[in-house]
mmCIF file of C-alpha atoms in Angstrom:
data_model
loop_
_atom_site.group_PDB
_atom_site.id
_atom_site.type_symbol
_atom_site.label_atom_id
_atom_site.label_comp_id
_atom_site.label_asym_id
_atom_site.label_seq_id
_atom_site.Cartn_x
_atom_site.Cartn_y
_atom_site.Cartn_z
ATOM 1 C CA MET A 1444 221.583 146.259 142.995
ATOM 2 C CA LYS A 1445 220.373 149.766 142.200
ATOM 3 C CA LEU A 1446 216.919 150.201 140.721
ATOM 4 C CA THR A 1447 216.459 152.582 137.835
ATOM 5 C CA LYS A 1448 213.820 155.306 138.050
ATOM 6 C CA LEU A 1449 212.016 153.736 135.103
ATOM 7 C CA PHE A 1450 211.754 150.441 136.956
ATOM 8 C CA ASN A 1451 210.671 152.069 140.218
ATOM 9 C CA ASP A 1452 207.924 153.971 138.388
ATOM 10 C CA PHE A 1453 206.658 150.717 136.891
ATOM 11 C CA PHE A 1454 206.841 148.816 140.203
ATOM 12 C CA GLU A 1455 204.972 151.540 142.086
ATOM 13 C CA SER A 1456 202.285 151.781 139.415
ATOM 14 C CA GLU A 1457 201.494 148.053 139.662
ATOM 15 C CA LYS A 1458 200.904 147.882 143.428
ATOM 16 C CA GLY A 1459 197.118 147.928 143.015
ATOM 17 C CA GLY A 1460 196.637 144.272 143.894
ATOM 18 C CA VAL A 1461 194.784 145.112 147.106
ATOM 19 C CA LEU A 1462 192.195 147.103 145.121
ATOM 20 C CA LEU A 1463 191.669 144.142 142.767
ATOM 21 C CA ILE A 1464 191.136 141.870 145.771
ATOM 22 C CA ALA A 1465 188.556 144.310 147.180
ATOM 23 C CA CYS A 1466 186.718 144.525 143.833
ATOM 24 C CA THR A 1467 186.668 140.741 143.537
ATOM 25 C CA ILE A 1468 185.185 140.320 147.015
ATOM 26 C CA ILE A 1469 182.581 143.040 146.363
ATOM 27 C CA SER A 1470 181.587 141.480 143.034
ATOM 28 C CA LEU A 1471 181.245 138.000 144.532
ATOM 29 C CA LEU A 1472 179.126 139.342 147.392
ATOM 30 C CA LEU A 1473 176.823 141.316 145.077
ATOM 31 C CA ALA A 1474 176.450 138.392 142.662
ATOM 32 C CA ASN A 1475 175.250 136.225 145.546
ATOM 33 C CA SER A 1476 173.094 138.817 147.308
ATOM 34 C CA SER A 1477 169.428 139.802 147.085
ATOM 35 C CA ILE A 1478 170.246 142.161 144.181
ATOM 36 C CA SER A 1479 172.030 139.446 142.208
ATOM 37 C CA GLY A 1480 169.645 139.655 139.247
ATOM 38 C CA SER A 1481 170.034 143.407 138.776
ATOM 39 C CA TYR A 1482 173.791 143.207 139.263
ATOM 40 C CA LEU A 1483 174.223 140.473 136.629
ATOM 41 C CA ASN A 1484 171.848 142.203 134.205
ATOM 42 C CA PHE A 1485 173.985 145.342 134.380
ATOM 43 C CA TRP A 1486 177.013 143.496 133.018
ATOM 44 C CA HIS A 1487 174.899 141.857 130.297
ATOM 45 C CA PHE A 1488 173.183 145.053 129.193
ATOM 46 C CA HIS A 1489 173.845 145.623 125.473
ATOM 47 C CA PHE A 1490 174.595 148.904 123.768
ATOM 48 C CA ALA A 1491 176.261 149.616 120.411
ATOM 49 C CA GLY A 1492 176.369 145.889 119.689
ATOM 50 C CA LEU A 1493 178.297 144.808 122.784
ATOM 51 C CA SER A 1494 177.387 144.067 126.397
ATOM 52 C CA THR A 1495 178.846 146.102 129.257
ATOM 53 C CA GLU A 1496 181.116 143.130 130.028
ATOM 54 C CA ASN A 1497 182.222 142.923 126.383
ATOM 55 C CA TRP A 1498 183.008 146.633 126.230
ATOM 56 C CA ILE A 1499 185.311 146.136 129.199
ATOM 57 C CA ASN A 1500 186.912 142.916 127.930
ATOM 58 C CA GLU A 1501 187.191 143.991 124.290
ATOM 59 C CA GLY A 1502 187.539 147.755 124.638
ATOM 60 C CA LEU A 1503 189.033 148.872 127.941
ATOM 61 C CA MET A 1504 191.345 145.849 128.064
ATOM 62 C CA ALA A 1505 192.788 146.987 124.721
ATOM 63 C CA ILE A 1506 194.027 150.049 126.630
ATOM 64 C CA PHE A 1507 195.506 147.720 129.262
ATOM 65 C CA PHE A 1508 197.327 145.786 126.531
ATOM 66 C CA PHE A 1509 198.449 149.089 125.029
ATOM 67 C CA LEU A 1510 200.097 149.991 128.337
ATOM 68 C CA ILE A 1511 201.648 146.514 128.562
ATOM 69 C CA GLY A 1512 203.009 147.022 125.038
ATOM 70 C CA LEU A 1513 204.546 150.350 126.021
ATOM 71 C CA GLU A 1514 206.107 148.738 129.108
ATOM 72 C CA LEU A 1515 207.527 145.846 127.091
ATOM 73 C CA LYS A 1516 208.984 148.258 124.563
ATOM 74 C CA ARG A 1517 210.565 150.358 127.299
ATOM 75 C CA GLU A 1518 211.999 147.398 129.191
ATOM 76 C CA ILE A 1519 213.535 145.939 126.022
ATOM 77 C CA LEU A 1520 215.016 149.236 124.781
ATOM 78 C CA VAL A 1521 216.221 150.961 127.953
ATOM 79 C CA GLY A 1522 214.931 149.020 130.952
ATOM 80 C CA GLU A 1523 215.823 145.920 132.923
ATOM 81 C CA LEU A 1524 215.645 143.690 129.809
ATOM 82 C CA ALA A 1525 217.918 145.877 127.676
ATOM 83 C CA ASN A 1526 221.031 143.956 128.754
ATOM 84 C CA VAL A 1527 220.915 140.515 127.144
ATOM 85 C CA LYS A 1528 222.954 138.826 129.880
ATOM 86 C CA SER A 1529 220.748 140.279 132.637
ATOM 87 C CA ALA A 1530 217.578 139.406 130.753
ATOM 88 C CA MET A 1531 218.390 135.704 130.398
ATOM 89 C CA LEU A 1532 217.413 134.751 133.953
ATOM 90 C CA PRO A 1533 213.857 136.188 133.809
ATOM 91 C CA VAL A 1534 213.465 134.944 130.232
ATOM 92 C CA PHE A 1535 214.288 131.362 131.234
ATOM 93 C CA ALA A 1536 212.233 131.662 134.429
ATOM 94 C CA ALA A 1537 209.216 132.972 132.507
ATOM 95 C CA ILE A 1538 209.500 130.289 129.819
ATOM 96 C CA GLY A 1539 209.601 127.600 132.502
ATOM 97 C CA GLY A 1540 206.682 129.284 134.235
ATOM 98 C CA MET A 1541 204.650 128.964 131.050
ATOM 99 C CA ILE A 1542 205.710 125.561 129.682
ATOM 100 C CA ILE A 1543 205.458 123.517 132.892
ATOM 101 C CA PRO A 1544 201.977 124.774 133.941
ATOM 102 C CA ALA A 1545 200.653 124.264 130.390
ATOM 103 C CA GLY A 1546 202.164 120.766 130.351
ATOM 104 C CA ILE A 1547 200.643 119.860 133.716
ATOM 105 C CA TYR A 1548 197.251 121.164 132.594
ATOM 106 C CA THR A 1549 197.486 119.113 129.401
ATOM 107 C CA ILE A 1550 198.257 115.942 131.380
ATOM 108 C CA PHE A 1551 194.963 116.397 133.248
ATOM 109 C CA ASN A 1552 192.933 117.427 130.210
ATOM 110 C CA TYR A 1553 194.370 115.821 127.067
ATOM 111 C CA GLY A 1554 191.601 114.499 124.849
ATOM 112 C CA THR A 1555 188.828 116.203 126.846
ATOM 113 C CA ILE A 1556 186.610 119.168 126.008
ATOM 114 C CA THR A 1557 188.752 121.337 128.299
ATOM 115 C CA GLN A 1558 192.126 120.706 126.638
ATOM 116 C CA SER A 1559 191.905 124.123 124.929
ATOM 117 C CA GLY A 1560 192.382 125.754 128.336
ATOM 118 C CA ALA A 1561 196.105 124.896 128.491
ATOM 119 C CA GLY A 1562 196.941 128.598 128.254
ATOM 120 C CA ILE A 1563 194.977 129.467 131.419
ATOM 121 C CA PRO A 1564 197.677 128.598 134.037
ATOM 122 C CA MET A 1565 200.493 130.087 131.916
ATOM 123 C CA ALA A 1566 199.874 133.718 132.879
ATOM 124 C CA THR A 1567 200.966 135.853 135.837
ATOM 125 C CA ASP A 1568 198.939 138.822 137.054
ATOM 126 C CA ILE A 1569 201.416 141.715 137.391
ATOM 127 C CA ALA A 1570 199.248 143.895 139.635
ATOM 128 C CA PHE A 1571 198.320 141.099 142.037
ATOM 129 C CA ALA A 1572 201.834 139.621 142.246
ATOM 130 C CA ILE A 1573 203.541 142.960 142.827
ATOM 131 C CA GLY A 1574 200.751 144.028 145.183
ATOM 132 C CA ILE A 1575 201.348 140.967 147.378
ATOM 133 C CA LEU A 1576 205.120 141.450 147.225
ATOM 134 C CA SER A 1577 204.768 145.090 148.278
ATOM 135 C CA LEU A 1578 203.029 143.971 151.508
ATOM 136 C CA LEU A 1579 206.436 142.747 152.700
ATOM 137 C CA GLY A 1580 207.633 146.362 152.878
ATOM 138 C CA ASN A 1581 211.240 147.499 152.805
ATOM 139 C CA ARG A 1582 212.657 144.055 153.535
ATOM 140 C CA ILE A 1583 212.382 143.121 149.817
ATOM 141 C CA PRO A 1584 215.788 143.086 148.057
ATOM 142 C CA ALA A 1585 215.909 144.949 144.753
ATOM 143 C CA SER A 1586 216.852 141.720 142.956
ATOM 144 C CA ILE A 1587 213.539 140.096 143.961
ATOM 145 C CA LYS A 1588 211.536 143.086 142.706
ATOM 146 C CA ILE A 1589 213.359 143.073 139.390
ATOM 147 C CA LEU A 1590 213.079 139.311 138.782
ATOM 148 C CA LEU A 1591 209.371 139.076 139.662
ATOM 149 C CA THR A 1592 208.482 142.127 137.577
ATOM 150 C CA ALA A 1593 210.570 140.960 134.610
ATOM 151 C CA ILE A 1594 208.990 137.481 134.741
ATOM 152 C CA ALA A 1595 205.501 139.017 134.840
ATOM 153 C CA VAL A 1596 206.281 141.318 131.903
ATOM 154 C CA ILE A 1597 207.697 138.459 129.802
ATOM 155 C CA ASP A 1598 204.728 136.323 130.866
ATOM 156 C CA ASP A 1599 202.412 138.949 129.413
ATOM 157 C CA LEU A 1600 204.345 138.834 126.150
ATOM 158 C CA GLY A 1601 203.969 135.050 126.185
ATOM 159 C CA ALA A 1602 200.238 135.378 126.866
ATOM 160 C CA ILE A 1603 199.898 137.787 123.943
ATOM 161 C CA ILE A 1604 201.623 135.285 121.626
ATOM 162 C CA VAL A 1605 199.461 132.438 122.954
ATOM 163 C CA ILE A 1606 196.277 134.459 122.376
ATOM 164 C CA ALA A 1607 197.337 135.415 118.852
ATOM 165 C CA VAL A 1608 198.402 131.891 117.827
ATOM 166 C CA PHE A 1609 196.097 129.511 119.708
ATOM 167 C CA TYR A 1610 192.945 131.494 120.443
ATOM 168 C CA THR A 1611 192.293 132.956 117.021
ATOM 169 C CA THR A 1612 189.179 131.570 115.342
ATOM 170 C CA SER A 1613 188.043 132.110 111.740
ATOM 171 C CA LEU A 1614 189.887 134.970 110.067
ATOM 172 C CA SER A 1615 188.630 137.848 107.954
ATOM 173 C CA PHE A 1616 191.638 138.620 105.785
ATOM 174 C CA ILE A 1617 190.157 141.870 104.472
ATOM 175 C CA ASN A 1618 189.781 143.241 107.988
ATOM 176 C CA LEU A 1619 193.271 142.024 108.876
ATOM 177 C CA LEU A 1620 194.700 143.757 105.806
ATOM 178 C CA ILE A 1621 193.064 147.019 106.908
ATOM 179 C CA VAL A 1622 194.603 146.558 110.359
ATOM 180 C CA LEU A 1623 198.053 145.904 108.893
ATOM 181 C CA ALA A 1624 197.768 148.846 106.479
ATOM 182 C CA THR A 1625 196.845 151.163 109.339
ATOM 183 C CA PHE A 1626 199.711 149.728 111.388
ATOM 184 C CA ALA A 1627 202.137 150.419 108.508
ATOM 185 C CA ILE A 1628 200.924 154.018 108.200
ATOM 186 C CA LEU A 1629 201.424 154.596 111.931
ATOM 187 C CA LEU A 1630 204.932 153.106 111.703
ATOM 188 C CA LEU A 1631 205.731 155.603 108.955
ATOM 189 C CA LEU A 1632 204.411 158.462 111.104
ATOM 190 C CA SER A 1633 206.646 157.279 113.933
ATOM 191 C CA TYR A 1634 209.645 156.928 111.586
ATOM 192 C CA PHE A 1635 209.227 160.515 110.416
ATOM 193 C CA LYS A 1636 208.928 161.606 114.075
ATOM 194 C CA ILE A 1637 205.320 162.756 113.882
ATOM 195 C CA ARG A 1638 204.394 163.261 117.541
ATOM 196 C CA GLN A 1639 200.805 164.546 117.302
ATOM 197 C CA LEU A 1640 198.851 162.121 119.492
ATOM 198 C CA ILE A 1641 195.586 162.530 117.578
ATOM 199 C CA PHE A 1642 196.947 160.602 114.554
ATOM 200 C CA TYR A 1643 197.839 157.620 116.747
ATOM 201 C CA ILE A 1644 194.490 157.725 118.568
ATOM 202 C CA ILE A 1645 192.579 157.658 115.278
ATOM 203 C CA GLY A 1646 194.815 154.892 113.926
ATOM 204 C CA GLY A 1647 194.411 152.911 117.143
ATOM 205 C CA ILE A 1648 190.611 153.127 116.992
ATOM 206 C CA VAL A 1649 190.638 152.013 113.339
ATOM 207 C CA MET A 1650 192.891 149.033 114.157
ATOM 208 C CA TRP A 1651 190.730 148.098 117.160
ATOM 209 C CA TYR A 1652 187.475 148.206 115.166
ATOM 210 C CA PHE A 1653 188.703 146.071 112.289
ATOM 211 C CA MET A 1654 190.596 143.723 114.624
ATOM 212 C CA LEU A 1655 187.299 143.226 116.511
ATOM 213 C CA HIS A 1656 185.756 141.940 113.265
ATOM 214 C CA SER A 1657 188.801 140.029 112.037
ATOM 215 C CA GLY A 1658 188.716 136.866 114.168
ATOM 216 C CA VAL A 1659 191.864 137.937 116.056
ATOM 217 C CA HIS A 1660 191.152 139.264 119.532
ATOM 218 C CA SER A 1661 190.681 143.025 119.424
ATOM 219 C CA THR A 1662 192.907 143.747 122.419
ATOM 220 C CA LEU A 1663 195.966 142.866 120.322
ATOM 221 C CA ALA A 1664 195.381 146.171 118.528
ATOM 222 C CA GLY A 1665 196.679 147.768 121.714
ATOM 223 C CA ILE A 1666 200.011 145.972 121.342
ATOM 224 C CA LEU A 1667 200.331 146.996 117.699
ATOM 225 C CA LEU A 1668 199.568 150.611 118.570
ATOM 226 C CA ALA A 1669 202.196 150.596 121.350
ATOM 227 C CA ILE A 1670 204.855 149.502 118.843
ATOM 228 C CA THR A 1671 204.160 152.562 116.689
ATOM 229 C CA ILE A 1672 204.341 155.192 119.449
ATOM 230 C CA PRO A 1673 207.508 157.357 119.098
ATOM 231 C CA PHE A 1674 209.964 156.337 121.826
ATOM 232 C CA GLY A 1675 213.085 158.380 121.089
ATOM 233 C CA LYS A 1676 215.640 157.557 123.769
ATOM 234 C CA GLY A 1677 212.980 156.997 126.405
ATOM 235 C CA GLU A 1678 213.320 160.537 127.724
ATOM 236 C CA LYS A 1679 210.499 162.125 129.729
ATOM 237 C CA THR A 1680 209.573 164.344 126.800
ATOM 238 C CA SER A 1681 208.908 161.395 124.472
ATOM 239 C CA LEU A 1682 205.318 160.564 123.586
ATOM 240 C CA SER A 1683 205.785 156.985 124.795
ATOM 241 C CA TYR A 1684 206.978 158.087 128.243
ATOM 242 C CA LYS A 1685 204.159 160.617 128.621
ATOM 243 C CA LEU A 1686 201.519 158.043 127.693
ATOM 244 C CA GLN A 1687 202.920 155.496 130.146
ATOM 245 C CA ASP A 1688 203.005 158.065 132.906
ATOM 246 C CA TRP A 1689 199.429 159.164 132.174
ATOM 247 C CA LEU A 1690 197.928 155.681 131.752
ATOM 248 C CA HIS A 1691 199.345 153.942 134.817
ATOM 249 C CA LYS A 1692 196.757 155.236 137.282
ATOM 250 C CA PRO A 1693 193.656 154.967 135.049
ATOM 251 C CA VAL A 1694 194.597 151.386 134.195
ATOM 252 C CA ALA A 1695 195.407 150.400 137.794
ATOM 253 C CA LEU A 1696 192.544 152.291 139.450
ATOM 254 C CA ILE A 1697 189.763 152.074 136.841
ATOM 255 C CA ILE A 1698 190.263 149.543 134.026
ATOM 256 C CA LEU A 1699 191.591 146.546 135.996
ATOM 257 C CA PRO A 1700 189.107 147.027 138.883
ATOM 258 C CA LEU A 1701 186.253 147.171 136.333
ATOM 259 C CA PHE A 1702 187.608 143.990 134.731
ATOM 260 C CA ALA A 1703 187.663 142.332 138.163
ATOM 261 C CA LEU A 1704 184.095 143.450 138.940
ATOM 262 C CA ALA A 1705 182.707 142.336 135.569
ATOM 263 C CA ASN A 1706 184.455 138.980 135.404
ATOM 264 C CA THR A 1707 184.058 137.791 138.986
ATOM 265 C CA ALA A 1708 180.267 138.270 139.097
ATOM 266 C CA ILE A 1709 180.016 134.543 139.827
ATOM 267 C CA VAL A 1710 176.892 133.005 141.337
ATOM 268 C CA PHE A 1711 177.730 130.148 143.709
ATOM 269 C CA GLU A 1712 174.792 127.862 143.112
ATOM 270 C CA LYS A 1713 174.117 124.666 145.053
ATOM 271 C CA GLY A 1714 176.781 122.076 144.283
ATOM 272 C CA TRP A 1715 179.197 124.638 142.823
ATOM 273 C CA ASP A 1716 182.129 122.879 144.487
ATOM 274 C CA THR A 1717 181.571 119.609 142.616
ATOM 275 C CA GLY A 1718 183.175 121.123 139.504
ATOM 276 C CA LEU A 1719 186.443 121.635 141.379
ATOM 277 C CA ALA A 1720 187.224 117.948 140.907
ATOM 278 C CA ASP A 1721 186.832 118.145 137.119
ATOM 279 C CA PRO A 1722 189.971 117.830 134.940
ATOM 280 C CA GLY A 1723 189.856 121.508 133.912
ATOM 281 C CA SER A 1724 189.792 122.745 137.499
ATOM 282 C CA LEU A 1725 192.454 120.272 138.628
ATOM 283 C CA GLY A 1726 194.670 121.365 135.738
ATOM 284 C CA ILE A 1727 194.324 125.011 136.778
ATOM 285 C CA PHE A 1728 195.041 124.228 140.439
ATOM 286 C CA ALA A 1729 198.076 122.083 139.663
ATOM 287 C CA GLY A 1730 199.324 124.412 136.935
ATOM 288 C CA LEU A 1731 199.217 127.631 138.951
ATOM 289 C CA ILE A 1732 199.999 126.356 142.467
ATOM 290 C CA ALA A 1733 202.636 123.719 141.612
ATOM 291 C CA GLY A 1734 203.544 124.224 137.953
ATOM 292 C CA LYS A 1735 204.450 127.902 138.203
ATOM 293 C CA PRO A 1736 207.000 127.654 141.072
ATOM 294 C CA LEU A 1737 208.360 124.391 139.655
ATOM 295 C CA GLY A 1738 208.822 125.863 136.176
ATOM 296 C CA VAL A 1739 210.303 129.157 137.380
ATOM 297 C CA PHE A 1740 212.737 127.415 139.745
ATOM 298 C CA LEU A 1741 213.852 124.567 137.444
ATOM 299 C CA PHE A 1742 214.405 126.708 134.351
ATOM 300 C CA SER A 1743 216.230 129.356 136.406
ATOM 301 C CA PHE A 1744 218.448 126.654 137.896
ATOM 302 C CA LEU A 1745 219.091 125.253 134.403
ATOM 303 C CA ALA A 1746 220.069 128.675 133.056
ATOM 304 C CA VAL A 1747 222.464 129.375 135.933
ATOM 305 C CA SER A 1748 223.916 125.843 135.975
ATOM 306 C CA THR A 1749 224.738 125.980 132.261
ATOM 307 C CA GLY A 1750 226.396 129.381 132.588
ATOM 308 C CA VAL A 1751 223.838 131.226 130.473
ATOM 309 C CA CYS A 1752 223.401 133.706 133.324
ATOM 310 C CA ALA A 1753 224.118 134.116 137.024
ATOM 311 C CA LEU A 1754 222.021 134.888 140.065
ATOM 312 C CA PRO A 1755 222.083 138.660 140.713
ATOM 313 C CA PRO A 1756 223.741 139.875 143.925
ATOM 314 C CA GLY A 1757 221.446 139.409 146.901
ATOM 315 C CA LEU A 1758 219.230 136.830 145.194
ATOM 316 C CA LYS A 1759 219.205 133.283 146.574
ATOM 317 C CA TRP A 1760 217.478 130.139 145.400
ATOM 318 C CA LYS A 1761 214.981 130.301 148.254
ATOM 319 C CA HIS A 1762 214.006 133.740 146.919
ATOM 320 C CA VAL A 1763 213.515 132.321 143.428
ATOM 321 C CA LEU A 1764 211.134 129.715 144.854
ATOM 322 C CA GLY A 1765 209.120 132.452 146.561
ATOM 323 C CA ILE A 1766 208.964 134.394 143.299
ATOM 324 C CA GLY A 1767 207.696 131.225 141.625
ATOM 325 C CA PHE A 1768 204.843 130.967 144.118
ATOM 326 C CA LEU A 1769 203.828 134.588 143.459
ATOM 327 C CA ALA A 1770 204.000 133.951 139.715
ATOM 328 C CA GLY A 1771 201.188 131.450 140.287
ATOM 329 C CA ILE A 1772 198.762 134.342 140.806
ATOM 330 C CA GLY A 1773 197.000 134.190 137.460
ATOM 331 C CA PHE A 1774 193.778 136.183 137.917
ATOM 332 C CA THR A 1775 193.449 138.887 135.201
ATOM 333 C CA MET A 1776 195.279 137.156 132.347
ATOM 334 C CA SER A 1777 194.085 133.663 133.335
ATOM 335 C CA ILE A 1778 190.447 134.805 133.390
ATOM 336 C CA PHE A 1779 191.014 136.639 130.110
ATOM 337 C CA ILE A 1780 192.327 133.483 128.424
ATOM 338 C CA THR A 1781 189.447 131.475 129.935
ATOM 339 C CA LEU A 1782 186.982 133.708 128.097
ATOM 340 C CA LEU A 1783 188.819 132.945 124.844
ATOM 341 C CA ALA A 1784 189.268 129.220 125.479
ATOM 342 C CA TYR A 1785 185.664 128.304 126.295
ATOM 343 C CA GLU A 1786 182.185 129.161 125.125
ATOM 344 C CA ASP A 1787 180.291 127.029 127.637
ATOM 345 C CA ALA A 1788 179.089 129.231 130.533
ATOM 346 C CA MET A 1789 179.470 126.434 133.107
ATOM 347 C CA LEU A 1790 183.079 125.773 132.093
ATOM 348 C CA ILE A 1791 183.858 129.484 132.276
ATOM 349 C CA THR A 1792 182.350 129.761 135.758
ATOM 350 C CA GLU A 1793 184.166 126.661 137.044
ATOM 351 C CA SER A 1794 187.435 127.931 135.613
ATOM 352 C CA LYS A 1795 187.002 131.388 137.157
ATOM 353 C CA ILE A 1796 186.372 129.862 140.582
ATOM 354 C CA SER A 1797 189.432 127.614 140.182
ATOM 355 C CA ILE A 1798 191.568 130.587 139.110
ATOM 356 C CA LEU A 1799 190.435 132.636 142.111
ATOM 357 C CA LEU A 1800 191.136 129.817 144.577
ATOM 358 C CA ALA A 1801 194.471 128.899 142.997
ATOM 359 C CA SER A 1802 195.563 132.548 142.925
ATOM 360 C CA VAL A 1803 194.662 132.997 146.597
ATOM 361 C CA VAL A 1804 196.654 129.875 147.549
ATOM 362 C CA SER A 1805 199.632 130.963 145.414
ATOM 363 C CA GLY A 1806 199.547 134.452 146.910
ATOM 364 C CA LEU A 1807 199.441 133.108 150.471
ATOM 365 C CA LEU A 1808 202.256 130.632 149.769
ATOM 366 C CA GLY A 1809 204.440 133.297 148.149
ATOM 367 C CA TYR A 1810 203.818 135.874 150.860
ATOM 368 C CA SER A 1811 204.331 133.392 153.731
ATOM 369 C CA TRP A 1812 207.457 131.855 152.214
ATOM 370 C CA LEU A 1813 209.156 135.168 151.413
ATOM 371 C CA LYS A 1814 208.167 136.620 154.787
ATOM 372 C CA TYR A 1815 209.843 133.620 156.425
ATOM 373 C CA VAL A 1816 213.055 133.657 154.363
ATOM 374 C CA LEU A 1817 213.371 137.460 154.514
ATOM 375 C CA LYS A 1818 212.754 137.798 158.229
ATOM 376 C CA LYS A 1819 215.317 139.903 160.038
ATOM 377 C CA ARG A 1820 217.815 137.978 162.091
ATOM 378 C CA LYS A 1821 217.913 139.133 165.705
ATOM 379 C CA PRO A 1822 221.369 139.838 167.152
ATOM 380 C CA LEU A 1823 222.587 137.362 169.743
ATOM 381 C CA LEU A 1824 223.816 138.527 173.150
ATOM 382 C CA VAL A 1825 226.714 136.408 174.384
ATOM 383 C CA LYS A 1826 228.477 137.396 177.587
ATOM 384 C CA ASN A 1827 227.177 140.932 177.326
ATOM 385 C CA THR A 1828 228.651 141.188 173.828
ATOM 386 C CA LEU A 1829 226.385 142.015 170.938
ATOM 387 C CA ILE A 1830 227.003 139.716 167.963
#
């Protein structure tokens, strides 16, 4: 299976998982060091009405979602999801990878104060998952790269829908109307092929500000803005292509590492591990570690068995299982949904710790399994004849 340049560009841009791991370790060490107080105060320092942490989660992450929106648009129009038949396998796999983990979490937490966290184990962290996969080097078949990336992209779309539908609180309809009016104006600019970036930047800021005060999470303004950016035929001269090309590195090397630093500043106080046996933590563990591979594998098998799609050349069921394990790396999106699902600081901390541990286990399982099934077979020497 030949990879398109568009796909290769996306895959290469998302191999920053190692940097996220480093930032997480650094943040955990600083939060539990002698300078813990100063380090935590930095993230809680307020300016212009928001804390440093909020500016990252509400502001910079809107840029991350903007890039995700551009990627989704590209993949659907001219990328790996443009062909309906080819897209069915990752679509089914992603749906299974969202429904089963959410269902498992709900079994553990139904009727409790943590039942609102069902969306936490539904997400896959693109950067982490692809970063771990890239550690396997050139032995990775193209079909594995495509399926994992497509699942992660569709997962992000699912997470966006979940955030919009289930994690929206009280609404300010006036602010929402301003957002929608601005969105409509930007769509008209795009329709009439207005390519001056400044108009879209101003419109994006307006949408973000009023979305922030609307009750709907402000980062969704990034998705709306991405929809309005002129795409053309996806050529390199299009505004959409240029923005994707320019944003990949800042997002991978600055925004996501800052998110990791700000949101993993977790203090491990005495008895921190007791919360790991709570229903919320158990639901996250079971959802990410077991639910993700189970959902990805079963729904993929269902789609292929019913003739909806077929396994791509070079892809085997043991590979699909390995992809399912890697899909259990939640991290960025799981932490993001945690912040929306809970207000209690203790629940947020327990959930973050559970997400980190579950993501580490899923990453190790996925890497070890795929390394085993992809290992090169050594030639056998029989009677001086090389087989």
